[in-house]
Amino acid sequence: MQKIQSNPASKIKLNLLRKKIFTFDQLISMLKCSVRSGRNKLKEWQAYSSYNKNGSYYTLPSVPHFDKNGLWQHKDAYFSQNRSLKNTIVFIVNRSSSGLSGSQIGDILKLSPRSFLHHFRRTPGIQREKHG
């Protein structure tokens, strides 16, 4: 594969800013580069990955306008200012005065609690409590 040259990469970056979100395959196709070079470019650009859709969508840092929960949505891809679903859930729960139920977290994240709650049983920063 060819080495990425900075001038074409900056033009591609402008195209990606206009698109708002993109996939990794779209990125390496536009850059005409290897998978490794594509990952390096995402890291260099400090791109956000989606917390849904298996993290398959990316956006550049100047694109999202995050809400009070640090979340941003474009089409059906969701992004977090906290970068990962785990960090996002800890942030949302900790800023709540009395904690949140799984369904409340799901409503905020626009995800089914079944898709993520079982991963957080032993997460530092939050704990599960039974009420009622």
Coordinates of N, CA and C in Angstrom, one line a residue:
M1 N 0.8 -1.2 0.0 CA 0.0 0.0 0.0 C 0.9 1.2 0.0
Q2 N 0.3 2.3 -0.5 CA 1.0 3.6 -0.6 C 1.0 4.3 0.8
K3 N 2.1 5.0 1.0 CA 2.1 5.9 2.2 C 1.2 7.0 2.0
I4 N 0.4 7.4 3.1 CA -0.5 8.5 3.0 C 0.3 9.8 3.0
Q5 N 0.0 10.6 2.0 CA 0.6 11.9 1.9 C -0.3 12.9 2.6
S6 N 0.3 13.9 3.2 CA -0.5 14.8 4.1 C -1.5 15.7 3.3
N7 N -1.1 16.2 2.1 CA -2.0 17.0 1.4 C -3.3 16.3 1.0
P8 N -3.2 15.1 0.3 CA -4.4 14.4 0.0 C -5.2 14.1 1.3
A9 N -4.5 13.7 2.4 CA -5.2 13.4 3.6 C -6.0 14.5 4.2
S10 N -5.5 15.8 4.0 CA -6.2 16.9 4.5 C -7.4 17.2 3.7
K11 N -7.4 16.9 2.4 CA -8.6 17.0 1.5 C -9.6 16.0 1.9
I12 N -9.1 14.8 2.2 CA -10.0 13.7 2.6 C -10.7 14.1 3.9
K13 N -9.9 14.7 4.8 CA -10.4 15.1 6.1 C -11.6 16.1 6.0
L14 N -11.4 17.0 5.0 CA -12.5 18.0 4.7 C -13.7 17.3 4.2
N15 N -13.5 16.3 3.4 CA -14.7 15.5 2.9 C -15.4 14.8 4.1
L16 N -14.6 14.2 5.0 CA -15.2 13.5 6.1 C -15.9 14.5 7.0
L17 N -15.4 15.7 7.2 CA -16.1 16.7 8.0 C -17.5 17.0 7.4
R18 N -17.5 17.1 6.1 CA -18.8 17.3 5.4 C -19.8 16.2 5.5
K19 N -19.2 14.9 5.5 CA -20.1 13.7 5.7 C -20.6 13.6 7.1
K20 N -19.9 14.1 8.0 CA -20.2 14.0 9.5 C -19.8 12.7 10.1
I21 N -20.3 11.6 9.5 CA -19.9 10.2 10.0 C -19.4 9.4 8.9
F22 N -18.6 8.4 9.2 CA -18.1 7.5 8.2 C -17.7 6.2 8.8
T23 N -17.5 5.2 8.0 CA -17.0 3.9 8.4 C -15.5 3.8 8.2
F24 N -15.0 2.8 8.8 CA -13.5 2.5 8.7 C -13.2 2.1 7.2
D25 N -14.1 1.3 6.6 CA -13.9 0.9 5.2 C -13.9 2.1 4.3
Q26 N -14.8 3.1 4.6 CA -14.9 4.3 3.7 C -13.6 5.1 3.9
L27 N -13.0 5.1 5.1 CA -11.8 5.9 5.4 C -10.6 5.3 4.6
I28 N -10.4 4.0 4.7 CA -9.2 3.4 4.1 C -9.4 3.4 2.6
S29 N -10.6 3.3 2.1 CA -10.9 3.4 0.7 C -10.5 4.8 0.1
M30 N -10.9 5.9 0.9 CA -10.6 7.2 0.5 C -9.1 7.5 0.6
L31 N -8.5 7.0 1.6 CA -7.1 7.3 1.8 C -6.2 6.4 1.0
K32 N -6.8 5.3 0.4 CA -6.0 4.3 -0.3 C -4.8 3.8 0.5
C33 N -5.1 3.3 1.7 CA -4.1 2.9 2.6 C -4.4 1.6 3.3
S34 N -3.5 1.1 4.0 CA -3.6 -0.1 4.8 C -4.5 0.1 6.0
V35 N -5.0 -1.0 6.6 CA -5.8 -1.0 7.8 C -5.0 -0.3 8.9
R36 N -3.7 -0.7 9.0 CA -2.9 -0.1 10.1 C -2.8 1.5 9.9
S37 N -2.5 1.9 8.7 CA -2.4 3.3 8.4 C -3.7 4.0 8.7
G38 N -4.9 3.4 8.4 CA -6.2 3.9 8.7 C -6.4 4.1 10.2
R39 N -6.0 3.1 10.9 CA -6.1 3.2 12.4 C -5.3 4.3 13.0
N40 N -4.0 4.4 12.4 CA -3.2 5.5 12.9 C -3.7 6.9 12.6
K41 N -4.4 7.0 11.4 CA -5.0 8.3 11.0 C -6.2 8.6 12.0
L42 N -7.0 7.6 12.3 CA -8.1 7.8 13.3 C -7.5 8.3 14.6
K43 N -6.5 7.7 15.0 CA -5.8 8.1 16.3 C -5.3 9.5 16.2
E44 N -4.6 9.8 15.2 CA -4.0 11.1 15.0 C -5.1 12.2 15.0
W45 N -6.2 11.9 14.3 CA -7.3 12.8 14.2 C -8.2 12.8 15.5
Q46 N -7.9 11.9 16.4 CA -8.7 11.8 17.6 C -10.2 11.6 17.4
A47 N -10.5 10.7 16.4 CA -11.9 10.5 16.0 C -12.6 9.8 17.1
Y48 N -13.9 10.1 17.2 CA -14.8 9.4 18.1 C -15.4 8.2 17.3
S49 N -15.6 7.0 18.0 CA -16.3 5.9 17.5 C -17.7 5.8 18.1
S50 N -18.6 5.3 17.4 CA -20.0 5.2 17.9 C -20.1 4.1 19.0
Y51 N -21.0 4.4 19.9 CA -21.1 3.4 21.0 C -22.2 2.4 20.7
N52 N -22.9 2.6 19.6 CA -23.8 1.6 19.1 C -23.2 1.1 17.7
K53 N -24.0 0.3 17.0 CA -23.5 -0.2 15.7 C -22.1 -0.9 15.8
N54 N -21.8 -1.5 16.9 CA -20.5 -2.2 17.1 C -19.4 -1.2 16.9
G55 N -19.5 0.0 17.2 CA -18.4 1.0 17.1 C -18.0 1.2 15.6
S56 N -18.8 0.9 14.7 CA -18.4 0.9 13.3 C -18.5 2.3 12.6
Y57 N -19.0 3.3 13.3 CA -19.0 4.6 12.7 C -18.1 5.5 13.5
Y58 N -17.5 6.5 12.7 CA -16.6 7.4 13.3 C -17.0 8.9 12.9
T59 N -16.5 9.8 13.8 CA -16.7 11.2 13.5 C -15.5 12.0 14.0
L60 N -15.2 13.1 13.4 CA -14.1 13.9 13.8 C -14.5 14.8 14.9
P61 N -13.5 15.2 15.8 CA -13.9 15.9 17.0 C -14.6 17.2 16.8
S62 N -14.4 17.9 15.7 CA -15.1 19.2 15.5 C -16.5 19.1 15.0
V63 N -17.0 17.9 14.7 CA -18.3 17.7 14.2 C -19.4 17.6 15.2
P64 N -19.3 16.8 16.3 CA -20.4 16.6 17.2 C -20.7 17.8 18.1
H65 N -22.0 18.1 18.4 CA -22.4 19.0 19.3 C -23.1 18.2 20.4
F66 N -22.3 17.9 21.5 CA -22.8 17.0 22.5 C -23.8 17.7 23.4
D67 N -24.8 16.9 23.9 CA -25.8 17.4 24.8 C -25.3 17.4 26.2
K68 N -26.2 17.7 27.2 CA -25.8 17.8 28.6 C -25.3 16.4 29.1
N69 N -25.7 15.3 28.5 CA -25.2 14.0 28.9 C -24.0 13.6 28.2
G70 N -23.4 14.5 27.3 CA -22.2 14.2 26.6 C -22.5 13.3 25.4
L71 N -23.8 13.3 24.8 CA -24.1 12.4 23.8 C -24.5 13.2 22.5
W72 N -24.2 12.6 21.3 CA -24.6 13.2 20.1 C -25.0 12.1 19.1
Q73 N -26.0 12.4 18.3 CA -26.5 11.4 17.4 C -26.5 12.0 16.0
H74 N -26.1 11.2 15.0 CA -26.3 11.5 13.6 C -26.9 10.3 12.9
K75 N -28.0 10.5 12.3 CA -28.8 9.4 11.7 C -29.0 8.4 12.8
D76 N -28.5 7.1 12.6 CA -28.8 6.1 13.6 C -27.5 5.7 14.3
A77 N -26.5 6.6 14.3 CA -25.2 6.3 15.0 C -25.1 7.3 16.2
Y78 N -24.7 6.7 17.3 CA -24.6 7.5 18.6 C -23.2 7.6 19.1
F79 N -22.8 8.8 19.5 CA -21.5 9.0 20.0 C -21.5 9.6 21.3
S80 N -20.4 9.4 22.1 CA -20.3 9.9 23.4 C -19.0 10.7 23.6
Q81 N -19.1 11.9 24.3 CA -18.0 12.7 24.6 C -17.0 11.9 25.5
N82 N -17.5 10.9 26.2 CA -16.7 10.1 27.1 C -16.1 8.9 26.4
R83 N -16.2 8.9 25.1 CA -15.5 7.9 24.2 C -16.0 6.5 24.2
S84 N -16.3 5.9 25.4 CA -16.7 4.5 25.5 C -18.1 4.4 26.2
L85 N -18.8 3.3 25.9 CA -20.1 3.1 26.5 C -19.9 3.0 28.0
K86 N -18.9 2.3 28.5 CA -18.6 2.1 29.9 C -18.4 3.5 30.6
N87 N -17.5 4.3 30.0 CA -17.3 5.6 30.6 C -18.5 6.5 30.6
T88 N -19.3 6.4 29.5 CA -20.6 7.1 29.4 C -21.6 6.8 30.5
I89 N -21.7 5.5 30.7 CA -22.7 5.0 31.7 C -22.2 5.5 33.1
V90 N -21.0 5.4 33.4 CA -20.5 5.8 34.7 C -20.7 7.3 34.9
F91 N -20.4 8.1 33.8 CA -20.7 9.5 33.9 C -22.1 9.9 34.1
I92 N -23.0 9.2 33.4 CA -24.5 9.5 33.5 C -25.0 9.1 34.8
V93 N -24.6 8.0 35.3 CA -25.1 7.5 36.7 C -24.5 8.4 37.8
N94 N -23.3 8.8 37.7 CA -22.6 9.6 38.7 C -23.2 11.0 38.8
R95 N -23.6 11.6 37.6 CA -24.2 12.9 37.7 C -25.6 13.0 38.1
S96 N -26.2 11.8 38.3 CA -27.6 11.7 38.7 C -27.6 11.8 40.3
S97 N -28.5 12.5 40.9 CA -28.5 12.7 42.3 C -28.9 11.4 43.1
S98 N -29.7 10.5 42.5 CA -30.1 9.3 43.2 C -30.0 8.0 42.4
G99 N -29.1 8.1 41.4 CA -28.9 6.9 40.6 C -29.9 6.8 39.5
L100 N -29.8 5.8 38.7 CA -30.7 5.5 37.6 C -31.0 4.1 37.4
S101 N -32.2 3.8 37.0 CA -32.6 2.4 36.7 C -32.0 2.0 35.3
G102 N -31.9 0.7 35.0 CA -31.5 0.3 33.7 C -32.3 0.9 32.6
S103 N -33.6 0.9 32.8 CA -34.5 1.5 31.7 C -34.2 3.0 31.5
Q104 N -33.9 3.7 32.6 CA -33.6 5.1 32.5 C -32.3 5.3 31.7
I105 N -31.3 4.5 32.0 CA -30.1 4.6 31.3 C -30.3 4.3 29.8
G106 N -31.1 3.3 29.6 CA -31.4 2.9 28.2 C -32.1 4.0 27.4
D107 N -33.0 4.7 28.1 CA -33.7 5.8 27.5 C -32.8 6.9 27.1
I108 N -31.9 7.2 28.0 CA -30.9 8.3 27.7 C -30.0 7.9 26.6
L109 N -29.5 6.7 26.6 CA -28.6 6.2 25.5 C -29.3 5.8 24.2
K110 N -30.6 5.6 24.3 CA -31.4 5.2 23.2 C -31.0 3.7 22.8
L111 N -30.7 2.9 23.8 CA -30.3 1.5 23.6 C -31.2 0.7 24.6
S112 N -31.4 -0.6 24.2 CA -32.1 -1.5 25.1 C -31.1 -1.9 26.2
P113 N -31.6 -1.8 27.5 CA -30.7 -2.1 28.6 C -30.2 -3.5 28.5
R114 N -31.0 -4.4 27.9 CA -30.5 -5.8 27.8 C -29.2 -5.9 27.0
S115 N -29.0 -4.9 26.1 CA -27.8 -5.0 25.2 C -26.5 -4.6 26.0
F116 N -26.6 -3.9 27.2 CA -25.4 -3.5 27.8 C -25.3 -3.7 29.3
L117 N -26.4 -3.8 30.0 CA -26.3 -3.9 31.5 C -25.5 -5.0 32.0
H118 N -25.6 -6.2 31.4 CA -24.8 -7.3 32.0 C -23.3 -7.1 32.0
H119 N -22.8 -6.2 31.1 CA -21.4 -5.9 31.1 C -20.9 -5.0 32.3
F120 N -21.9 -4.5 33.0 CA -21.5 -3.5 34.1 C -21.7 -4.0 35.5
R121 N -21.7 -5.3 35.7 CA -21.9 -5.8 37.0 C -20.7 -5.4 38.0
R122 N -19.5 -5.4 37.5 CA -18.4 -5.2 38.3 C -17.6 -3.9 37.9
T123 N -18.3 -2.9 37.4 CA -17.7 -1.7 36.9 C -17.4 -0.8 38.0
P124 N -16.1 -0.4 38.2 CA -15.8 0.6 39.2 C -16.5 1.9 38.9
G125 N -16.9 2.6 40.0 CA -17.6 3.9 39.8 C -19.1 3.8 39.8
I126 N -19.7 2.6 39.7 CA -21.1 2.5 39.8 C -21.4 1.1 40.5
Q127 N -22.5 1.1 41.2 CA -22.9 -0.2 41.8 C -24.4 -0.4 41.6
R128 N -24.8 -1.7 41.6 CA -26.2 -2.0 41.4 C -26.8 -2.1 42.8
E129 N -28.0 -1.6 42.9 CA -28.8 -1.7 44.2 C -30.2 -2.1 43.8
K130 N -30.8 -2.9 44.6 CA -32.2 -3.3 44.4 C -33.1 -2.4 45.3
H131 N -34.1 -1.9 44.7 CA -35.1 -1.0 45.4 C -36.5 -1.7 45.4
G132 N -37.1 -1.5 46.5 CA -38.5 -2.0 46.6 C -38.7 -3.3 47.2

